[in-house]
PDB file of C-alpha atoms in Angstrom:
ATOM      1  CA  UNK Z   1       0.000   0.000   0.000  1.00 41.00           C
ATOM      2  CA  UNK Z   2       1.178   3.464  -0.258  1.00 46.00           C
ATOM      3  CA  UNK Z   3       3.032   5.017   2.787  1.00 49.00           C
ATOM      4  CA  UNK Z   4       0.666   7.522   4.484  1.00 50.00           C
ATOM      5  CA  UNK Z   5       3.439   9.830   4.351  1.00 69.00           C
ATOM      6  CA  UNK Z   6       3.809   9.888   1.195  1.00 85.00           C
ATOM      7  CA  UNK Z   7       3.157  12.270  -1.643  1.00 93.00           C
ATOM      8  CA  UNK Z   8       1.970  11.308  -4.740  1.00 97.00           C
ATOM      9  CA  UNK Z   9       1.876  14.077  -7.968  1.00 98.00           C
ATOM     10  CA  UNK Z  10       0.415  13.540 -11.529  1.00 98.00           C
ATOM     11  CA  UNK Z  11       1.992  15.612 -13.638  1.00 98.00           C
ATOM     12  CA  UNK Z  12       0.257  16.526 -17.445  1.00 98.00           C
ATOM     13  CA  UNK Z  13       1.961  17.717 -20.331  1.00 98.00           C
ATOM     14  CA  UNK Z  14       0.326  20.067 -22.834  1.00 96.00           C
ATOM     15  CA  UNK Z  15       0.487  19.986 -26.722  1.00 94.00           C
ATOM     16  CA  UNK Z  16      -2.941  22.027 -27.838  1.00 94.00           C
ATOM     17  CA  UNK Z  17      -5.298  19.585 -29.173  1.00 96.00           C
ATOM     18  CA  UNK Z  18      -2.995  16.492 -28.623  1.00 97.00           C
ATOM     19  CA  UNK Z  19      -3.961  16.739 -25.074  1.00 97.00           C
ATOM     20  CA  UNK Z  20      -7.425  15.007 -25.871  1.00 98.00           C
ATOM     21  CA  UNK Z  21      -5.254  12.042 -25.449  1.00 98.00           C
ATOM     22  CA  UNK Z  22      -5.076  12.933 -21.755  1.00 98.00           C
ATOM     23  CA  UNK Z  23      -9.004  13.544 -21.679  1.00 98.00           C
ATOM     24  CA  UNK Z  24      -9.448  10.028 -22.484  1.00 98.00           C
ATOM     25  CA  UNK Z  25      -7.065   8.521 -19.486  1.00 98.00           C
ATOM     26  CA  UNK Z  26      -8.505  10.966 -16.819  1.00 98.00           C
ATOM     27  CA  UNK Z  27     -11.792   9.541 -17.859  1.00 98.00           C
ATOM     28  CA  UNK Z  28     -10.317   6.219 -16.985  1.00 98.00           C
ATOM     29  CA  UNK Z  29      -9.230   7.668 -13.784  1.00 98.00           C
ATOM     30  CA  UNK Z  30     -12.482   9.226 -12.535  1.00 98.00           C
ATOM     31  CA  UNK Z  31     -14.182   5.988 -13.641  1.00 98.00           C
ATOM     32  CA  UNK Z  32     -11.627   4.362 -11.258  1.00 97.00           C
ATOM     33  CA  UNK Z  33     -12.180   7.229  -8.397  1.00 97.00           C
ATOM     34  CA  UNK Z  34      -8.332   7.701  -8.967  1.00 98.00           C
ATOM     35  CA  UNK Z  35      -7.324  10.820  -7.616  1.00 98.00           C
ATOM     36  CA  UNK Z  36      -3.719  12.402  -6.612  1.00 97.00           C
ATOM     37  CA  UNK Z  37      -3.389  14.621  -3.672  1.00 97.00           C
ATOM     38  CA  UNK Z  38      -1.235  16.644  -6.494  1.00 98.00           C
ATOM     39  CA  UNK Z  39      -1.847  17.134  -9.749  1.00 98.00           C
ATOM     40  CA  UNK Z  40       0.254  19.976 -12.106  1.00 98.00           C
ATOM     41  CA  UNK Z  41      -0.708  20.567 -15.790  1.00 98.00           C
ATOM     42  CA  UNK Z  42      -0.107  23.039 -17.970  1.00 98.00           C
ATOM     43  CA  UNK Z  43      -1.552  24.496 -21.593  1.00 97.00           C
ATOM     44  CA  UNK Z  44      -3.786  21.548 -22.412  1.00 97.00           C
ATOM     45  CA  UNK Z  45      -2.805  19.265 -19.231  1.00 98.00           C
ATOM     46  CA  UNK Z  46      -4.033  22.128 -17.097  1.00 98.00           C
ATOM     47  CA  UNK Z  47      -7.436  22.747 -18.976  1.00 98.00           C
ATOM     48  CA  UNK Z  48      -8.412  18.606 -18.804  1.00 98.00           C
ATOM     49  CA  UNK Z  49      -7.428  18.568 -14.910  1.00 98.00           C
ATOM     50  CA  UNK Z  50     -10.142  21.004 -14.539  1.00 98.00           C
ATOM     51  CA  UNK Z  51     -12.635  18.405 -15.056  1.00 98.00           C
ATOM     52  CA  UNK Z  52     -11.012  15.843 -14.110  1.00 98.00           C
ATOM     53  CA  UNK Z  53     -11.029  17.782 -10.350  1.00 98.00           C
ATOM     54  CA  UNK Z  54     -14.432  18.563 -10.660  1.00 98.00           C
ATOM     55  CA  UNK Z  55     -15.755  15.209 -10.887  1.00 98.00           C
ATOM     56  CA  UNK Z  56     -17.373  15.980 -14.217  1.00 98.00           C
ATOM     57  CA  UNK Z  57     -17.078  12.414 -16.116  1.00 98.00           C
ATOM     58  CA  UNK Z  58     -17.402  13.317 -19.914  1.00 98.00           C
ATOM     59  CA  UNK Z  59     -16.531  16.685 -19.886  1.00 98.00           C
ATOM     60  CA  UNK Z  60     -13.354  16.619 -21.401  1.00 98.00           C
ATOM     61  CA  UNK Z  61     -14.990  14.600 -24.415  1.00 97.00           C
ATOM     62  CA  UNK Z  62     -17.386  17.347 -24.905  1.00 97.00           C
ATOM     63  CA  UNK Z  63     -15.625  20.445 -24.648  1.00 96.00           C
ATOM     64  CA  UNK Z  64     -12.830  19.296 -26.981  1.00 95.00           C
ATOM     65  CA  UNK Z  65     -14.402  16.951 -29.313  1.00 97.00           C
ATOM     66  CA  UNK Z  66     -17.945  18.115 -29.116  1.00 96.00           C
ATOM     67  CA  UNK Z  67     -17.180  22.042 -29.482  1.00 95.00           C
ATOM     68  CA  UNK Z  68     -13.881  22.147 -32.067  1.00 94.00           C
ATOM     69  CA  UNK Z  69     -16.216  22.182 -35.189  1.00 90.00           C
ATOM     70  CA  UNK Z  70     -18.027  25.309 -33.600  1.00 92.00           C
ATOM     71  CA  UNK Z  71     -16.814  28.536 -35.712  1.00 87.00           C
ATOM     72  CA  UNK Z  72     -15.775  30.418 -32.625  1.00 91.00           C
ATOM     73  CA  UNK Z  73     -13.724  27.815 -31.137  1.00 91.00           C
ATOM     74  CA  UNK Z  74     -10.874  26.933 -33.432  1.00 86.00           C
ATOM     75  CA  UNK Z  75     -10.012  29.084 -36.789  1.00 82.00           C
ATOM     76  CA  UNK Z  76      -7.558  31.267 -38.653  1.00 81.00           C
ATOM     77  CA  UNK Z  77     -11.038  33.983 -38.831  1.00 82.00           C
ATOM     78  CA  UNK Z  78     -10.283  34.161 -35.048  1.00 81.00           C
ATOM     79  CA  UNK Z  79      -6.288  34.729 -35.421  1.00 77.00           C
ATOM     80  CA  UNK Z  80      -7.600  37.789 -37.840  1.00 78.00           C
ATOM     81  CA  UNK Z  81     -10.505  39.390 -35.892  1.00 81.00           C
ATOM     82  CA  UNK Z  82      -8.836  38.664 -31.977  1.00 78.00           C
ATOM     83  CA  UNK Z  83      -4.957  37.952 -32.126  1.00 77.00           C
ATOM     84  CA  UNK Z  84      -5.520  33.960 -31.277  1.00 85.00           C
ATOM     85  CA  UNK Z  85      -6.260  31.055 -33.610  1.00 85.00           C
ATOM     86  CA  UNK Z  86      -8.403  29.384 -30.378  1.00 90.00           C
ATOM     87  CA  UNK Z  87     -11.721  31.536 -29.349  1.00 91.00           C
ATOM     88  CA  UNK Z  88     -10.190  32.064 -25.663  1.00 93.00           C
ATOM     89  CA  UNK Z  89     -13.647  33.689 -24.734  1.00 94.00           C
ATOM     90  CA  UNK Z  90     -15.720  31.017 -26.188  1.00 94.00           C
ATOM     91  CA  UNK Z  91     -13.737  28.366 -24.485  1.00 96.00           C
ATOM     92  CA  UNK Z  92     -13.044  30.012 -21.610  1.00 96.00           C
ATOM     93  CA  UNK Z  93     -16.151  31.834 -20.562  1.00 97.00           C
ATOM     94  CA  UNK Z  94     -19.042  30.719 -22.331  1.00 96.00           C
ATOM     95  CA  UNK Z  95     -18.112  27.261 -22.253  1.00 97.00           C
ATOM     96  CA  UNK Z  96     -17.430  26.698 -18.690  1.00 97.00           C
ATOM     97  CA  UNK Z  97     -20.412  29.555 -17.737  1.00 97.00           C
ATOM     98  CA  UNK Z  98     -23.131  28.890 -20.269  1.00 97.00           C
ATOM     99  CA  UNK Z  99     -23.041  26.013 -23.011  1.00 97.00           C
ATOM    100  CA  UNK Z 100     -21.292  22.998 -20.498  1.00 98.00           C
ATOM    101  CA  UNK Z 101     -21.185  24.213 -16.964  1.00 98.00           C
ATOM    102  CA  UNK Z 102     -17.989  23.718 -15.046  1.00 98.00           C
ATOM    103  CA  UNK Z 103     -18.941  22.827 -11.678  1.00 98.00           C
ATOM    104  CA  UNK Z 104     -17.037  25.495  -9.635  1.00 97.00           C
ATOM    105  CA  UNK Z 105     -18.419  24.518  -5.862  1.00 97.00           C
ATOM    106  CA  UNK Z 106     -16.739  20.791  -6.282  1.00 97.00           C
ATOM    107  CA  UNK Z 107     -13.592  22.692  -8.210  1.00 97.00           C
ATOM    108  CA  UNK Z 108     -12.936  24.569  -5.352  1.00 97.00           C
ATOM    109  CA  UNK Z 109     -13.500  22.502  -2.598  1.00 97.00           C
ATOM    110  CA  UNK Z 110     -10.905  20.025  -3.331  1.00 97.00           C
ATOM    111  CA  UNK Z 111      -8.498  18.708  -1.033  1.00 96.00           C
ATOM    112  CA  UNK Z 112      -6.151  18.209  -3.756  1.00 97.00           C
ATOM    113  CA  UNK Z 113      -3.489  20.708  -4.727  1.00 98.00           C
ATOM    114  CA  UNK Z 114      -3.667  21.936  -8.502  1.00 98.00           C
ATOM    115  CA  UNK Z 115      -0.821  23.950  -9.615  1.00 98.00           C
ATOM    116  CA  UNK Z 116      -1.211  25.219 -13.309  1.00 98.00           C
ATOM    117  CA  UNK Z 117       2.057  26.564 -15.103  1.00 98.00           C
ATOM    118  CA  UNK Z 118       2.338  29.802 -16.930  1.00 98.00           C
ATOM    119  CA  UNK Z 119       5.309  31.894 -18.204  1.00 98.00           C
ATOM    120  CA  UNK Z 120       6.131  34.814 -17.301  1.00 98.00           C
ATOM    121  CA  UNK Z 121       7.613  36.752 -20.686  1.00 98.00           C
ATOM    122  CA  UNK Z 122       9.526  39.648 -18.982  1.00 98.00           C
ATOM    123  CA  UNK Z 123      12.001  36.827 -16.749  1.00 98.00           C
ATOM    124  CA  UNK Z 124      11.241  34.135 -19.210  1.00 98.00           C
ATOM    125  CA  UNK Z 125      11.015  32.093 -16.583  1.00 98.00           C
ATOM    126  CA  UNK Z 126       7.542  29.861 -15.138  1.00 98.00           C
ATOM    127  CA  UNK Z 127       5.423  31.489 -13.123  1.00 98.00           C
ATOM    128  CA  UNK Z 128       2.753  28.907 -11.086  1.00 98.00           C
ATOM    129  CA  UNK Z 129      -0.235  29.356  -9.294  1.00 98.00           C
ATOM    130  CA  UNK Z 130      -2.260  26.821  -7.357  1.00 96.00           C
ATOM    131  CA  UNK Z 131      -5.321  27.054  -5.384  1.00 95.00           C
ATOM    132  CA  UNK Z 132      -4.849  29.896  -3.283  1.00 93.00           C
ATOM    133  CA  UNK Z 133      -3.875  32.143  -6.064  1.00 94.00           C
ATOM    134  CA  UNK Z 134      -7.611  31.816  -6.959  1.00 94.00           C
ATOM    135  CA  UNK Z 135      -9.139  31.443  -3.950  1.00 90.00           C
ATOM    136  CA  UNK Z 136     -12.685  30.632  -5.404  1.00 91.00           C
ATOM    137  CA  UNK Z 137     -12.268  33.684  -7.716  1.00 95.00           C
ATOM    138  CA  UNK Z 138     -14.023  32.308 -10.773  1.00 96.00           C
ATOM    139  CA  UNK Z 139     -12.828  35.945 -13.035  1.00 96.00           C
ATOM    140  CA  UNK Z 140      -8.685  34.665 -11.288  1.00 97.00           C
ATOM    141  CA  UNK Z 141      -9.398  31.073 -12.120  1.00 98.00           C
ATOM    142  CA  UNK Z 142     -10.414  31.502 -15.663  1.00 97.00           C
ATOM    143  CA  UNK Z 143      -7.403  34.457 -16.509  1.00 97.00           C
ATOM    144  CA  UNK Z 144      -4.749  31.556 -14.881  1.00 98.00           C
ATOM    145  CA  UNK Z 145      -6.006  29.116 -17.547  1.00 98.00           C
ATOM    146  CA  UNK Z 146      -6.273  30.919 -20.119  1.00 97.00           C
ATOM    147  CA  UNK Z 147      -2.815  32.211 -19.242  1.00 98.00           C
ATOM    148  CA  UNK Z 148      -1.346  28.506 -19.630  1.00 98.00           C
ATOM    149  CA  UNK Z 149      -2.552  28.463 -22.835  1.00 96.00           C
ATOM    150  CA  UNK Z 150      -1.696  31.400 -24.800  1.00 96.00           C
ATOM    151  CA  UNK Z 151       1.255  30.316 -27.061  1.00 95.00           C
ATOM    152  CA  UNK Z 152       2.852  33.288 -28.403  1.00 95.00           C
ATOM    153  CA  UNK Z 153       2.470  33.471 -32.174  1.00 94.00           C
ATOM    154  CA  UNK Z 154      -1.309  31.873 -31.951  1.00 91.00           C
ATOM    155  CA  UNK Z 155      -2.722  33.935 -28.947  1.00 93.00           C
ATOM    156  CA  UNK Z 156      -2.392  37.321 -26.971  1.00 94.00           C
ATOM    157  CA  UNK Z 157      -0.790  37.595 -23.419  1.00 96.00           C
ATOM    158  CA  UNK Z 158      -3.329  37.198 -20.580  1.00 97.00           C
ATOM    159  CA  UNK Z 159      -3.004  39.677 -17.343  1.00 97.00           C
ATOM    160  CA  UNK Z 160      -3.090  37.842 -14.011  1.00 96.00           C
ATOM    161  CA  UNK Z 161      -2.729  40.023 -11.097  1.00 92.00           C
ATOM    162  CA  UNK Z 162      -0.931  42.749 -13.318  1.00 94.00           C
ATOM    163  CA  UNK Z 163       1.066  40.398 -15.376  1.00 96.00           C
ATOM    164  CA  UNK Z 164       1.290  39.699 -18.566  1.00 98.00           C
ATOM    165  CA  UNK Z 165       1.785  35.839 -19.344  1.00 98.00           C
ATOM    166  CA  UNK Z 166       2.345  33.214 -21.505  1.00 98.00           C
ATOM    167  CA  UNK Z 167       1.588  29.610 -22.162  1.00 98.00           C
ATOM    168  CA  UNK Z 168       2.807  27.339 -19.357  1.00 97.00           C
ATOM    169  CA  UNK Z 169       4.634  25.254 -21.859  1.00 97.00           C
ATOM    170  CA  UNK Z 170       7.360  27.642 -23.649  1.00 97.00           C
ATOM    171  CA  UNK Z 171       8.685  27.465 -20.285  1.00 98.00           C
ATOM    172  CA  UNK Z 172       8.287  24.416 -18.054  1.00 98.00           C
ATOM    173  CA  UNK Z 173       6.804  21.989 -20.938  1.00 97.00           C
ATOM    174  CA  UNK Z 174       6.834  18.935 -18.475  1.00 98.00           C
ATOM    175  CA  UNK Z 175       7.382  20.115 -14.633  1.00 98.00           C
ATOM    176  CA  UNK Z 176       8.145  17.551 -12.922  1.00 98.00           C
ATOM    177  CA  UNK Z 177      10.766  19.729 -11.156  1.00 98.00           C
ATOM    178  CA  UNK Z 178       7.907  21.489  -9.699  1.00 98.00           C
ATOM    179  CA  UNK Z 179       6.219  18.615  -8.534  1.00 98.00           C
ATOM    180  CA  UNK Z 180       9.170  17.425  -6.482  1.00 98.00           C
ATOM    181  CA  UNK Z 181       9.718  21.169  -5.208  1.00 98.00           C
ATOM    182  CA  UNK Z 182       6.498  20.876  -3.765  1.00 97.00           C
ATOM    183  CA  UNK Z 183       7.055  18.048  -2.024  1.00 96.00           C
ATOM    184  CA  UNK Z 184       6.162  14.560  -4.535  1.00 97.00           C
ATOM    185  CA  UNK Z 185       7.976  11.335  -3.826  1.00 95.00           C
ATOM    186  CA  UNK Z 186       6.410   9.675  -6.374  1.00 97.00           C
ATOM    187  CA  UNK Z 187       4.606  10.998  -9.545  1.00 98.00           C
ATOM    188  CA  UNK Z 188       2.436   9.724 -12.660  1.00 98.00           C
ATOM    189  CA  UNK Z 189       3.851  12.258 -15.763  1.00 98.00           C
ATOM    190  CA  UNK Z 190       1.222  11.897 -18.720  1.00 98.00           C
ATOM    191  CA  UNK Z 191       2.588  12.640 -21.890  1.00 98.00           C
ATOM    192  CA  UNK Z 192       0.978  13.385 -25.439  1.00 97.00           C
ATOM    193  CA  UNK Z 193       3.398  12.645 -27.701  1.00 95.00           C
ATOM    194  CA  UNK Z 194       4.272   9.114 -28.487  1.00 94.00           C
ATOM    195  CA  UNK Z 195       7.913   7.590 -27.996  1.00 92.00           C
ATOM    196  CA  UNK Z 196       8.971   8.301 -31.432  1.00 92.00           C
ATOM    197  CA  UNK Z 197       8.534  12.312 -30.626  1.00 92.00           C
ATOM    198  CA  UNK Z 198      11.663  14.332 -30.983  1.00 91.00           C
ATOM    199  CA  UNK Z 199      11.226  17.259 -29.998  1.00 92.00           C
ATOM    200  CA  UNK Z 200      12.618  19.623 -32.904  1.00 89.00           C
ATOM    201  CA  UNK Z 201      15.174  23.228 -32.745  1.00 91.00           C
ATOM    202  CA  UNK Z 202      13.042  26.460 -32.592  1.00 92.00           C
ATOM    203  CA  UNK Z 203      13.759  27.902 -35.797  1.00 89.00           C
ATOM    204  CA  UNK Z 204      11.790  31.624 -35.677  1.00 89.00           C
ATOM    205  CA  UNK Z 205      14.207  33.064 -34.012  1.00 89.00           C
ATOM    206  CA  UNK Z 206      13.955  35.950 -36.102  1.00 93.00           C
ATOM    207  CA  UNK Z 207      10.424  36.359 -36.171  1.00 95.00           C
ATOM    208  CA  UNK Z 208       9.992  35.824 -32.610  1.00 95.00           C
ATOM    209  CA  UNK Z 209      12.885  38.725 -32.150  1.00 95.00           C
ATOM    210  CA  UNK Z 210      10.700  41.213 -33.845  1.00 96.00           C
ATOM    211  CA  UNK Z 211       7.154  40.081 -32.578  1.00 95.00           C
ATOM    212  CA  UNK Z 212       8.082  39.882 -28.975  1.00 97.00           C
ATOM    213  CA  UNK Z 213      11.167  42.774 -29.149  1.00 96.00           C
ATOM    214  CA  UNK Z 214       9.516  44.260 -25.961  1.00 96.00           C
ATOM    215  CA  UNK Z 215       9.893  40.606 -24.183  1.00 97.00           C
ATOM    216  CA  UNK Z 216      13.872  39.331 -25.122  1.00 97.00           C
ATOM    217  CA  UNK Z 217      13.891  36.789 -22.147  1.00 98.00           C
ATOM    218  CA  UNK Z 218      10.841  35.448 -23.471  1.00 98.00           C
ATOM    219  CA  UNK Z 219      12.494  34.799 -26.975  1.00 97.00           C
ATOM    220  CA  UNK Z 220      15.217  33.273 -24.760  1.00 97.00           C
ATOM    221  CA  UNK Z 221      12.888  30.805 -23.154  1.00 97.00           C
ATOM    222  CA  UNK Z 222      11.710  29.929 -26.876  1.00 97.00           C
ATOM    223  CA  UNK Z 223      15.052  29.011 -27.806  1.00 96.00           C
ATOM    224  CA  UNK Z 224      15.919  26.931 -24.679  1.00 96.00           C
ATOM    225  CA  UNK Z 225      12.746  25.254 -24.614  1.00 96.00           C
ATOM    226  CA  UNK Z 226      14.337  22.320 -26.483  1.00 96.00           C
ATOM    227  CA  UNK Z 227      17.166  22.107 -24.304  1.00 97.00           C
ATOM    228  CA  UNK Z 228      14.400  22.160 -21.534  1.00 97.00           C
ATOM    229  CA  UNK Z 229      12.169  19.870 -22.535  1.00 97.00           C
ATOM    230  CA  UNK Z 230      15.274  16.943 -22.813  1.00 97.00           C
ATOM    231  CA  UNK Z 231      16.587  17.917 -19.469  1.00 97.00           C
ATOM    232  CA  UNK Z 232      13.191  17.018 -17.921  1.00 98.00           C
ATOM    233  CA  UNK Z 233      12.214  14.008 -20.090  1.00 97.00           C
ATOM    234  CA  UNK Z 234      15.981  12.635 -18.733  1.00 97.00           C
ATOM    235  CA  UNK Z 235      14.737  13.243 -15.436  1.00 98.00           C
ATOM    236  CA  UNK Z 236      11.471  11.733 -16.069  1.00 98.00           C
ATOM    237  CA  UNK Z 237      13.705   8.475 -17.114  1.00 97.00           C
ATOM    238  CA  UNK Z 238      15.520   8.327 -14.293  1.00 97.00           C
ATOM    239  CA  UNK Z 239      12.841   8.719 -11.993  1.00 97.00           C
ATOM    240  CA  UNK Z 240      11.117   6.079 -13.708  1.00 96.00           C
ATOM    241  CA  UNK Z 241      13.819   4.085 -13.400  1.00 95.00           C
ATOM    242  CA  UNK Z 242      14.017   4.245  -9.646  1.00 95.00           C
ATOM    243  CA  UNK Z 243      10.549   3.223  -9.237  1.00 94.00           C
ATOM    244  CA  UNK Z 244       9.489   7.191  -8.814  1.00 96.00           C
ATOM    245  CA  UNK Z 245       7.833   8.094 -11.631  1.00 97.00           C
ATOM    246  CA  UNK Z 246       5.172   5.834 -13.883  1.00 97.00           C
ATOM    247  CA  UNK Z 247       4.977   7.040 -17.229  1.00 98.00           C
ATOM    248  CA  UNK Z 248       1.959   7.148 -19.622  1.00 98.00           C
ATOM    249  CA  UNK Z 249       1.818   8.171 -22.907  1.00 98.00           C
ATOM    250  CA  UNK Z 250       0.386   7.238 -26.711  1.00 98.00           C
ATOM    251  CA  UNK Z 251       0.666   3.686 -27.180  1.00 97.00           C
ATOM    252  CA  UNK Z 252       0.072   4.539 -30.889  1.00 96.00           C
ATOM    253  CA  UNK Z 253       1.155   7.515 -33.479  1.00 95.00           C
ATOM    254  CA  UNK Z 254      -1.390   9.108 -34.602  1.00 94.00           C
ATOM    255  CA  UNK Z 255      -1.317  12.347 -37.180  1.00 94.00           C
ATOM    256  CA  UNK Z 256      -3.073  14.737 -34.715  1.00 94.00           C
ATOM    257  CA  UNK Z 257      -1.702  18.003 -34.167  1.00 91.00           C
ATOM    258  CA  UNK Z 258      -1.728  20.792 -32.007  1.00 90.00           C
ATOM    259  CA  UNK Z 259      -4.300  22.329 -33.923  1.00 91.00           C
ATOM    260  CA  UNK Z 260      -6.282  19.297 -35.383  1.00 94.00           C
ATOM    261  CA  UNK Z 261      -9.864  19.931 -36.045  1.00 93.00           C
ATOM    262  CA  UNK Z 262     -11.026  16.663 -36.953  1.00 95.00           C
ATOM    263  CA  UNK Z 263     -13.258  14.957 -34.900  1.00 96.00           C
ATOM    264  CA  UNK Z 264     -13.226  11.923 -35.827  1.00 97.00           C
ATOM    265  CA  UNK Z 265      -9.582  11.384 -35.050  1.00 97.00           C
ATOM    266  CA  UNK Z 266      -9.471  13.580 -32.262  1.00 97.00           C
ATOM    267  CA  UNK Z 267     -12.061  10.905 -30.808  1.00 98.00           C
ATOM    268  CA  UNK Z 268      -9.702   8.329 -32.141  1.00 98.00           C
ATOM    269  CA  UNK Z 269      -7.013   9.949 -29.255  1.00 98.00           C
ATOM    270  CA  UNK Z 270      -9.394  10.275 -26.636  1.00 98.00           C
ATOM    271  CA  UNK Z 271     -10.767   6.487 -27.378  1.00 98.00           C
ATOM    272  CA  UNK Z 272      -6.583   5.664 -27.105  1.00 98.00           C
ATOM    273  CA  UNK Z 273      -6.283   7.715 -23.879  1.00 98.00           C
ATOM    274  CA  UNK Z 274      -9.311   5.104 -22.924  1.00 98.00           C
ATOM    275  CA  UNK Z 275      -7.278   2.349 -24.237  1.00 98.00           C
ATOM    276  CA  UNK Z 276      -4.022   2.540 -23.160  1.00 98.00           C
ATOM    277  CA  UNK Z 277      -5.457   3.846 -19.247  1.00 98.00           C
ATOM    278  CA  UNK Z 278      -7.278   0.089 -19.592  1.00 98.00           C
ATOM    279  CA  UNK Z 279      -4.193  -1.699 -20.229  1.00 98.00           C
ATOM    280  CA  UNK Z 280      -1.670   0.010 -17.939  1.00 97.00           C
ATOM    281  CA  UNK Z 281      -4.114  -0.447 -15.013  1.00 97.00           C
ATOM    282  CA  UNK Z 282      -3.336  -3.414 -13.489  1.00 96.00           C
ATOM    283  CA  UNK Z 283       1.028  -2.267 -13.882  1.00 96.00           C
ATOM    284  CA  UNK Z 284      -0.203   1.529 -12.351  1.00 97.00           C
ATOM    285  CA  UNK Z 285      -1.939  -0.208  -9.391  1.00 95.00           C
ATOM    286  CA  UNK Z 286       0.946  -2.045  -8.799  1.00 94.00           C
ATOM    287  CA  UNK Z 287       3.582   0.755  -8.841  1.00 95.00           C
ATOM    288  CA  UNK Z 288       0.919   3.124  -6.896  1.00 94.00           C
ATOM    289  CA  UNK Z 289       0.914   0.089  -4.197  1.00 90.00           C
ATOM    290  CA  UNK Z 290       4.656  -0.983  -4.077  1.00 82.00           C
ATOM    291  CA  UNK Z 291       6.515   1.302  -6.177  1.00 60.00           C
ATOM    292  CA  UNK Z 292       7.618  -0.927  -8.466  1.00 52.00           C
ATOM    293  CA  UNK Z 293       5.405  -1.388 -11.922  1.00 48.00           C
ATOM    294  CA  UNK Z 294       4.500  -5.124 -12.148  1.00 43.00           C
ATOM    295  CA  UNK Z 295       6.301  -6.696 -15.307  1.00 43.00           C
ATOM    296  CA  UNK Z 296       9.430  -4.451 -15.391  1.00 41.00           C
TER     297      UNK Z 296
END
């Protein structure tokens, strides 16, 4: 059984509309009434916690898959009329306060602690808030995720308490780091890229340098981010390999990207999210109970 003492994290990559994979295995999860006393996300990983906190079985299905055919949610037209190729209004306020309730009383009751990972573009450096920095403030809440998921080039800064910030993932793609800062011995680190992924050199250097002249360190984050990125996946190994960290990601490759609009194989990844949360039960149940995950 798991020592009393001891502090368990799950930790959730983003990747835009990849992160539907990670919809499907919290589904699993909730089905399984498996929660973490910690749980970190940020971009996409932060935005399916959210349901997966609240209880809300489903939810992540619908507001992904359900809503990305809807004209406000996902388009170039909103790039061109508001600065962001995602409708950050749509799926940020009148999602979660009109079209599919988010239920706020159970999100902000938890016992857990949910940390959600921003960057900050005048340090380049993260910048993380968790549940006190919202406090039950819905209007805080909603700026912090929206925050985590504005990836310069595609979307607008967001202000949070007077600052300006940045997609949680140009910084701290995977942060495990955090999650042992704050205390984890162990942690569950969902990924959304398969094993194959390379991450690959930023190459806008240029471009970036001109958009974002006013923000040089966050330029400077773009550019280390693949540098970053390895450093914490070889930490993620070796925590693995000491029994610390259980690793989940897609068992399969499939051509979704960050901005995929298909439904059909965006339910594909969710149904694989399903899948691979089925088969990896029995080994995660083992590792959460001994540390060790059975047939390694």
């Amino acid at each position: 059984m798991v020592r009393m003492e001891e502090k368990l994290g799950l930790i959730l990559e983003g990747g835009g509309m990849r992160g539907v994979y990670t919809g499907g295995l919290l589904e699993r999860f909730m089905q399984d009434d498996l929660y973490f006393p910690y749980v970190i996300g940020v971009s996409a990983g932060a935005c399916n916690a959210v349901s997966y906190l609240s209880r809300q079985r489903g939810r992540n299905r619908r507001v992904t898959i359900d809503y990305v055919g809807h004209p406000e949610y996902l388009s170039v037209r909103n790039w061109i009329r508001r600065g962001s190729m995602f409708g950050m209004d749509f799926i940020f306020d009148r999602i979660p306060n009109e079209l599919d309730p988010l239920d706020y009383e159970t999100l902000f009751a938890i016992r857990e602690t949910f940390v959600v990972g921003t960057t900050d573009p005048e340090t380049g450096e993260p910048a993380y808030y968790g549940n006190d920095a919202w406090a039950r403030d819905k209007s805080t809440f909603s700026a912090v995720l929206r925050a985590s998921s504005s990836l310069p080039f595609f979307s607008p800064p967001v202000l949070v308490d007077g600052k300006l910030l940045f997609d949680g993932g140009v910084a701290d793609p995977i942060p495990v780091r955090r999650a042992l800062e704050d205390g984890c011995d162990r942690v569950v680190v969902v990924l959304t890229k398969d094993a194959s992924y390379r991450i690959k050199p930023f190459k806008r250097r240029r471009l970036a340098g001109w958009i974002y002249r006013r923000y040089p360190k966050l330029v400077e984050a773009m550019e280390r981010r693949e540098r970053v990125y390895n450093d914490s996946m070889a930490l993620v190994r070796r925590l693995e390999a000491e029994g610390r960290a259980f690793v989940v990601q897609p068992s399969q490759k499939l051509p979704v990207g960050r901005m995929e609009k298909d439904q059909a194989l965006l339910q594909q990844l969710f149904a694989l999210g399903e899948a691979d949360a089925d088969a990896l039960r029995g080994r995660l149940r083992a590792w959460l109970e001994t540390g060790v995950p059975a047939g390694r």
